[in-house]
């Protein structure tokens, strides 16, 4: 195999479905070097972690020989499409960025909602203004607020990012989302978004039929977006299906080669949102990636 990866392997702790502390132990057990953690509610809500708790958690993670590849700051709903709701969401997102820095990572991933085609519309403007503010804030922390790929083609996402004044808003590249929903080519997507990719997910999927992205990711005036809804659609398999690595439409030889060609040095973080045995699937995913080393 011509590709020889040196990227570290991460795991989304929440994919195990057993809580943060037990998930961290499990991540170490399956061979991950880093972890991504949801930080929007419950024990990981920034409001529930004072300075001492943050130091303790960071020390605990360090003690396991792990590091945090990124936090997930996805607030759901309509992303940043609703201008009336954005002030509160922007503040929440800033607090998650602060938490990330305290825990030793400079990446927070999120969905911002589908970027509309109409650049002159209210929704585009609302998203642009929120991302401009968050991009500048992230940049002040030497951090990144990273949009997950999938809701729109890579070229359209790039055109949106190019309107912002900094790269503080960047990209969390998920190849399976592109395959499952828009039918976009992940390999070309990597090349298109090369200047913005700061974190990646390793996930595979199949597209069963063409589906309106609004049905998956929501849209203001249409429906709200939740991760639970996306996972349910991926599990049902009528429109698209998330599958174990190597069993779907992502050409990993070409995908990893594309990441290597743009000089990507960051994490390859395994996400498994469906399936009755996530630990088994994640173990297999770690071994799948290690074959490229």
Short mmCIF file of C-alpha atoms in Angstrom, two decimals:
data_model
loop_
_atom_site.label_atom_id
_atom_site.label_comp_id
_atom_site.label_asym_id
_atom_site.label_seq_id
_atom_site.Cartn_x
_atom_site.Cartn_y
_atom_site.Cartn_z
CA UNK A 1 0.00 0.00 0.00
CA UNK A 2 1.62 3.21 -1.16
CA UNK A 3 0.05 5.43 1.51
CA UNK A 4 1.81 5.56 4.85
CA UNK A 5 -0.12 7.60 7.38
CA UNK A 6 1.45 9.24 10.40
CA UNK A 7 -1.77 10.90 11.63
CA UNK A 8 -2.94 10.09 15.13
CA UNK A 9 -6.15 8.12 15.58
CA UNK A 10 -9.01 9.61 17.57
CA UNK A 11 -12.36 8.32 18.76
CA UNK A 12 -15.54 10.20 19.61
CA UNK A 13 -16.04 9.24 23.26
CA UNK A 14 -19.81 9.62 22.97
CA UNK A 15 -19.92 6.93 20.26
CA UNK A 16 -19.50 4.31 22.99
CA UNK A 17 -22.69 5.48 24.71
CA UNK A 18 -21.34 4.85 28.22
CA UNK A 19 -20.56 8.33 29.58
CA UNK A 20 -17.44 10.45 29.44
CA UNK A 21 -15.16 8.79 32.02
CA UNK A 22 -15.95 5.23 30.97
CA UNK A 23 -15.78 6.31 27.33
CA UNK A 24 -12.28 7.71 27.87
CA UNK A 25 -11.14 4.41 29.36
CA UNK A 26 -12.69 2.52 26.47
CA UNK A 27 -11.04 4.82 23.92
CA UNK A 28 -7.65 4.02 25.45
CA UNK A 29 -8.50 0.33 25.49
CA UNK A 30 -9.37 0.17 21.78
CA UNK A 31 -6.08 1.82 20.81
CA UNK A 32 -7.00 5.45 20.22
CA UNK A 33 -4.44 8.19 20.82
CA UNK A 34 -6.95 10.99 21.16
CA UNK A 35 -10.62 11.67 21.81
CA UNK A 36 -13.33 14.04 20.70
CA UNK A 37 -16.00 14.88 23.30
CA UNK A 38 -19.41 16.53 23.01
CA UNK A 39 -19.42 19.68 25.16
CA UNK A 40 -22.91 21.11 24.89
CA UNK A 41 -24.88 19.68 27.82
CA UNK A 42 -24.72 17.60 30.98
CA UNK A 43 -21.38 17.04 32.66
CA UNK A 44 -19.45 18.57 29.73
CA UNK A 45 -21.52 21.76 29.53
CA UNK A 46 -18.95 24.54 30.03
CA UNK A 47 -21.24 26.06 32.68
CA UNK A 48 -20.89 22.86 34.72
CA UNK A 49 -17.10 22.80 34.69
CA UNK A 50 -15.33 25.33 36.89
CA UNK A 51 -11.59 25.96 36.68
CA UNK A 52 -10.73 23.19 39.16
CA UNK A 53 -12.94 20.66 37.35
CA UNK A 54 -11.31 21.54 34.04
CA UNK A 55 -7.82 21.05 35.46
CA UNK A 56 -8.86 17.72 36.99
CA UNK A 57 -10.39 16.45 33.73
CA UNK A 58 -7.38 17.50 31.70
CA UNK A 59 -5.09 15.78 34.20
CA UNK A 60 -7.21 12.63 34.06
CA UNK A 61 -7.04 12.54 30.25
CA UNK A 62 -3.29 13.21 30.32
CA UNK A 63 -2.91 10.39 32.83
CA UNK A 64 -4.51 7.97 30.39
CA UNK A 65 -1.94 8.95 27.78
CA UNK A 66 -4.66 10.52 25.63
CA UNK A 67 -5.18 14.01 24.24
CA UNK A 68 -8.29 15.76 23.03
CA UNK A 69 -8.42 16.04 19.26
CA UNK A 70 -11.45 18.35 19.40
CA UNK A 71 -14.61 19.17 21.29
CA UNK A 72 -17.98 18.94 19.56
CA UNK A 73 -19.97 22.14 20.05
CA UNK A 74 -22.97 21.30 17.88
CA UNK A 75 -25.99 23.17 19.28
CA UNK A 76 -28.51 21.64 16.87
CA UNK A 77 -31.74 23.40 15.98
CA UNK A 78 -31.20 25.46 12.85
CA UNK A 79 -27.49 25.94 13.36
CA UNK A 80 -26.84 29.64 12.82
CA UNK A 81 -29.62 30.20 10.27
CA UNK A 82 -31.94 32.00 12.69
CA UNK A 83 -30.61 35.50 13.27
CA UNK A 84 -32.89 36.01 16.28
CA UNK A 85 -31.34 33.02 18.09
CA UNK A 86 -27.74 33.65 17.12
CA UNK A 87 -26.62 36.00 19.90
CA UNK A 88 -27.19 33.28 22.50
CA UNK A 89 -25.72 30.55 20.31
CA UNK A 90 -22.63 32.58 19.54
CA UNK A 91 -22.05 33.14 23.27
CA UNK A 92 -22.52 29.41 23.97
CA UNK A 93 -20.07 28.60 21.19
CA UNK A 94 -17.49 31.02 22.61
CA UNK A 95 -17.73 29.32 25.99
CA UNK A 96 -17.13 25.94 24.32
CA UNK A 97 -14.08 27.40 22.58
CA UNK A 98 -12.84 28.62 25.98
CA UNK A 99 -13.35 25.13 27.42
CA UNK A 100 -11.47 23.58 24.53
CA UNK A 101 -8.44 25.76 25.23
CA UNK A 102 -8.58 24.89 28.93
CA UNK A 103 -8.63 21.18 28.04
CA UNK A 104 -5.70 21.47 25.65
CA UNK A 105 -7.28 21.45 22.20
CA UNK A 106 -7.72 24.26 19.69
CA UNK A 107 -10.59 22.74 17.67
CA UNK A 108 -14.35 22.82 18.23
CA UNK A 109 -16.46 21.11 15.57
CA UNK A 110 -20.06 21.93 14.73
CA UNK A 111 -22.84 22.00 12.16
CA UNK A 112 -23.88 25.54 11.21
CA UNK A 113 -26.89 24.58 9.09
CA UNK A 114 -27.07 24.28 5.32
CA UNK A 115 -25.45 27.25 3.59
CA UNK A 116 -28.17 28.58 1.23
CA UNK A 117 -27.53 29.43 -2.40
CA UNK A 118 -28.93 32.96 -2.08
CA UNK A 119 -26.05 35.13 -0.89
CA UNK A 120 -28.36 38.12 -0.53
CA UNK A 121 -30.94 36.40 1.67
CA UNK A 122 -31.49 36.82 5.40
CA UNK A 123 -30.39 33.27 6.24
CA UNK A 124 -27.05 33.59 4.45
CA UNK A 125 -26.45 36.93 6.15
CA UNK A 126 -27.30 35.55 9.60
CA UNK A 127 -24.91 32.62 9.13
CA UNK A 128 -22.18 34.86 7.74
CA UNK A 129 -22.40 37.35 10.63
CA UNK A 130 -22.37 34.60 13.29
CA UNK A 131 -19.42 32.83 11.67
CA UNK A 132 -17.51 36.08 11.22
CA UNK A 133 -17.83 36.81 14.95
CA UNK A 134 -16.94 33.25 15.94
CA UNK A 135 -14.06 33.15 13.49
CA UNK A 136 -12.53 36.27 14.94
CA UNK A 137 -13.02 34.99 18.48
CA UNK A 138 -11.50 31.60 17.67
CA UNK A 139 -8.57 33.31 15.97
CA UNK A 140 -7.96 35.38 19.13
CA UNK A 141 -7.52 32.08 20.98
CA UNK A 142 -5.36 30.55 18.21
CA UNK A 143 -8.22 28.10 17.76
CA UNK A 144 -10.67 26.93 15.11
CA UNK A 145 -14.44 26.63 14.98
CA UNK A 146 -14.71 23.82 12.43
CA UNK A 147 -17.79 23.24 10.25
CA UNK A 148 -18.56 19.60 9.50
CA UNK A 149 -18.88 18.74 5.81
CA UNK A 150 -22.01 17.14 4.37
CA UNK A 151 -24.97 19.51 4.20
CA UNK A 152 -23.74 21.20 1.01
CA UNK A 153 -21.14 20.45 -1.69
CA UNK A 154 -17.53 21.27 -0.80
CA UNK A 155 -17.25 24.01 -3.43
CA UNK A 156 -20.27 25.83 -1.99
CA UNK A 157 -18.93 25.57 1.56
CA UNK A 158 -15.57 26.94 0.38
CA UNK A 159 -17.28 29.90 -1.30
CA UNK A 160 -18.96 30.70 2.03
CA UNK A 161 -15.74 30.37 4.04
CA UNK A 162 -13.93 32.59 1.55
CA UNK A 163 -16.29 35.46 2.47
CA UNK A 164 -15.02 35.49 6.08
CA UNK A 165 -12.11 37.64 7.18
CA UNK A 166 -10.15 34.89 8.97
CA UNK A 167 -9.75 31.11 8.88
CA UNK A 168 -10.93 30.96 12.51
CA UNK A 169 -13.98 29.20 11.07
CA UNK A 170 -12.56 26.20 9.24
CA UNK A 171 -13.55 22.61 8.38
CA UNK A 172 -14.06 19.28 10.11
CA UNK A 173 -13.98 16.97 7.10
CA UNK A 174 -16.40 14.02 7.18
CA UNK A 175 -16.25 11.97 3.97
CA UNK A 176 -19.25 9.76 4.75
CA UNK A 177 -21.63 12.70 5.13
CA UNK A 178 -20.72 13.78 1.62
CA UNK A 179 -21.24 10.30 0.17
CA UNK A 180 -24.52 9.73 2.02
CA UNK A 181 -26.29 13.05 1.51
CA UNK A 182 -25.01 15.31 -1.28
CA UNK A 183 -23.26 12.64 -3.35
CA UNK A 184 -20.20 14.89 -3.41
CA UNK A 185 -16.78 13.31 -4.02
CA UNK A 186 -14.75 13.32 -0.77
CA UNK A 187 -11.42 13.17 -2.60
CA UNK A 188 -12.15 16.28 -4.65
CA UNK A 189 -13.68 17.79 -1.50
CA UNK A 190 -10.35 17.46 0.32
CA UNK A 191 -8.57 19.27 -2.51
CA UNK A 192 -11.25 21.98 -2.68
CA UNK A 193 -11.20 22.63 1.07
CA UNK A 194 -7.46 22.06 1.60
CA UNK A 195 -6.84 25.50 3.09
CA UNK A 196 -9.49 25.00 5.76
CA UNK A 197 -9.29 21.38 6.99
CA UNK A 198 -8.22 21.27 10.66
CA UNK A 199 -9.90 18.03 11.83
CA UNK A 200 -11.38 14.96 10.17
CA UNK A 201 -13.83 12.17 10.87
CA UNK A 202 -13.29 8.63 9.65
CA UNK A 203 -16.71 7.23 8.81
CA UNK A 204 -18.21 5.28 5.93
CA UNK A 205 -21.65 5.22 4.37
CA UNK A 206 -23.86 4.40 1.39
CA UNK A 207 -26.34 6.54 -0.48
CA UNK A 208 -29.54 4.65 -1.29
CA UNK A 209 -31.36 7.42 -3.12
CA UNK A 210 -31.23 11.16 -3.64
CA UNK A 211 -32.51 12.96 -0.57
CA UNK A 212 -33.17 16.64 0.10
CA UNK A 213 -30.41 17.73 2.51
CA UNK A 214 -33.05 19.73 4.40
CA UNK A 215 -34.65 16.42 5.43
CA UNK A 216 -31.38 15.41 7.02
CA UNK A 217 -29.86 18.61 8.38
CA UNK A 218 -32.94 20.78 8.76
CA UNK A 219 -33.50 24.28 7.47
CA UNK A 220 -35.12 27.38 8.94
CA UNK A 221 -38.85 27.19 8.25
CA UNK A 222 -38.57 23.51 7.29
CA UNK A 223 -37.43 21.44 10.27
CA UNK A 224 -34.83 21.50 13.01
CA UNK A 225 -31.63 19.51 12.95
CA UNK A 226 -30.69 17.03 15.66
CA UNK A 227 -27.93 14.43 15.75
CA UNK A 228 -30.50 11.90 16.91
CA UNK A 229 -32.55 12.47 13.76
CA UNK A 230 -29.50 12.07 11.51
CA UNK A 231 -28.48 8.87 13.32
CA UNK A 232 -32.01 7.49 13.00
CA UNK A 233 -31.98 8.13 9.24
CA UNK A 234 -28.54 6.52 8.92
CA UNK A 235 -29.70 3.48 10.88
CA UNK A 236 -32.98 3.10 8.96
CA UNK A 237 -31.08 2.90 5.68
CA UNK A 238 -33.92 4.00 3.41
CA UNK A 239 -32.17 7.14 2.12
CA UNK A 240 -28.61 6.47 3.27
CA UNK A 241 -26.84 4.16 5.65
CA UNK A 242 -23.79 4.52 7.88
CA UNK A 243 -21.71 1.34 7.67
CA UNK A 244 -18.41 0.03 9.09
CA UNK A 245 -15.24 1.33 7.45
CA UNK A 246 -14.53 -0.20 4.07
CA UNK A 247 -18.13 -1.32 3.49
CA UNK A 248 -19.51 1.92 2.02
CA UNK A 249 -18.90 4.45 -0.70
CA UNK A 250 -15.79 6.16 0.72
CA UNK A 251 -12.64 5.16 -1.19
CA UNK A 252 -10.26 5.28 1.77
CA UNK A 253 -7.12 4.65 -0.30
CA UNK A 254 -7.92 7.75 -2.34
CA UNK A 255 -9.29 9.73 0.65
CA UNK A 256 -6.22 9.17 2.81
CA UNK A 257 -3.95 9.86 -0.17
CA UNK A 258 -5.77 13.16 -0.73
CA UNK A 259 -5.31 14.16 2.92
CA UNK A 260 -1.64 13.27 2.63
CA UNK A 261 -1.29 15.28 -0.59
CA UNK A 262 -2.48 18.49 1.08
CA UNK A 263 -0.13 17.98 4.03
CA UNK A 264 -2.85 17.30 6.60
CA UNK A 265 -1.19 16.40 9.91
CA UNK A 266 -4.20 16.37 12.24
CA UNK A 267 -6.36 13.67 13.73
CA UNK A 268 -8.30 10.92 12.00
CA UNK A 269 -11.20 10.65 14.44
CA UNK A 270 -13.54 7.68 14.28
CA UNK A 271 -17.25 8.40 14.54
CA UNK A 272 -19.86 5.66 14.85
CA UNK A 273 -23.39 6.99 15.25
CA UNK A 274 -25.34 3.77 14.63
CA UNK A 275 -25.12 0.04 15.26
CA UNK A 276 -25.84 -2.25 18.19
CA UNK A 277 -22.16 -2.89 18.96
CA UNK A 278 -20.33 0.43 18.66
CA UNK A 279 -17.28 -0.77 20.61
CA UNK A 280 -16.74 -3.65 18.22
CA UNK A 281 -17.14 -1.37 15.19
CA UNK A 282 -14.75 1.20 16.69
CA UNK A 283 -12.13 -1.46 17.45
CA UNK A 284 -12.35 -2.63 13.85
CA UNK A 285 -12.09 0.98 12.66
CA UNK A 286 -8.88 1.52 14.66
CA UNK A 287 -7.40 -1.60 13.08
CA UNK A 288 -8.61 -0.47 9.64
CA UNK A 289 -6.72 2.83 9.93
CA UNK A 290 -3.62 1.15 11.38
CA UNK A 291 -3.29 -0.88 8.19
CA UNK A 292 -2.24 2.36 6.50
CA UNK A 293 0.69 2.91 8.85
#
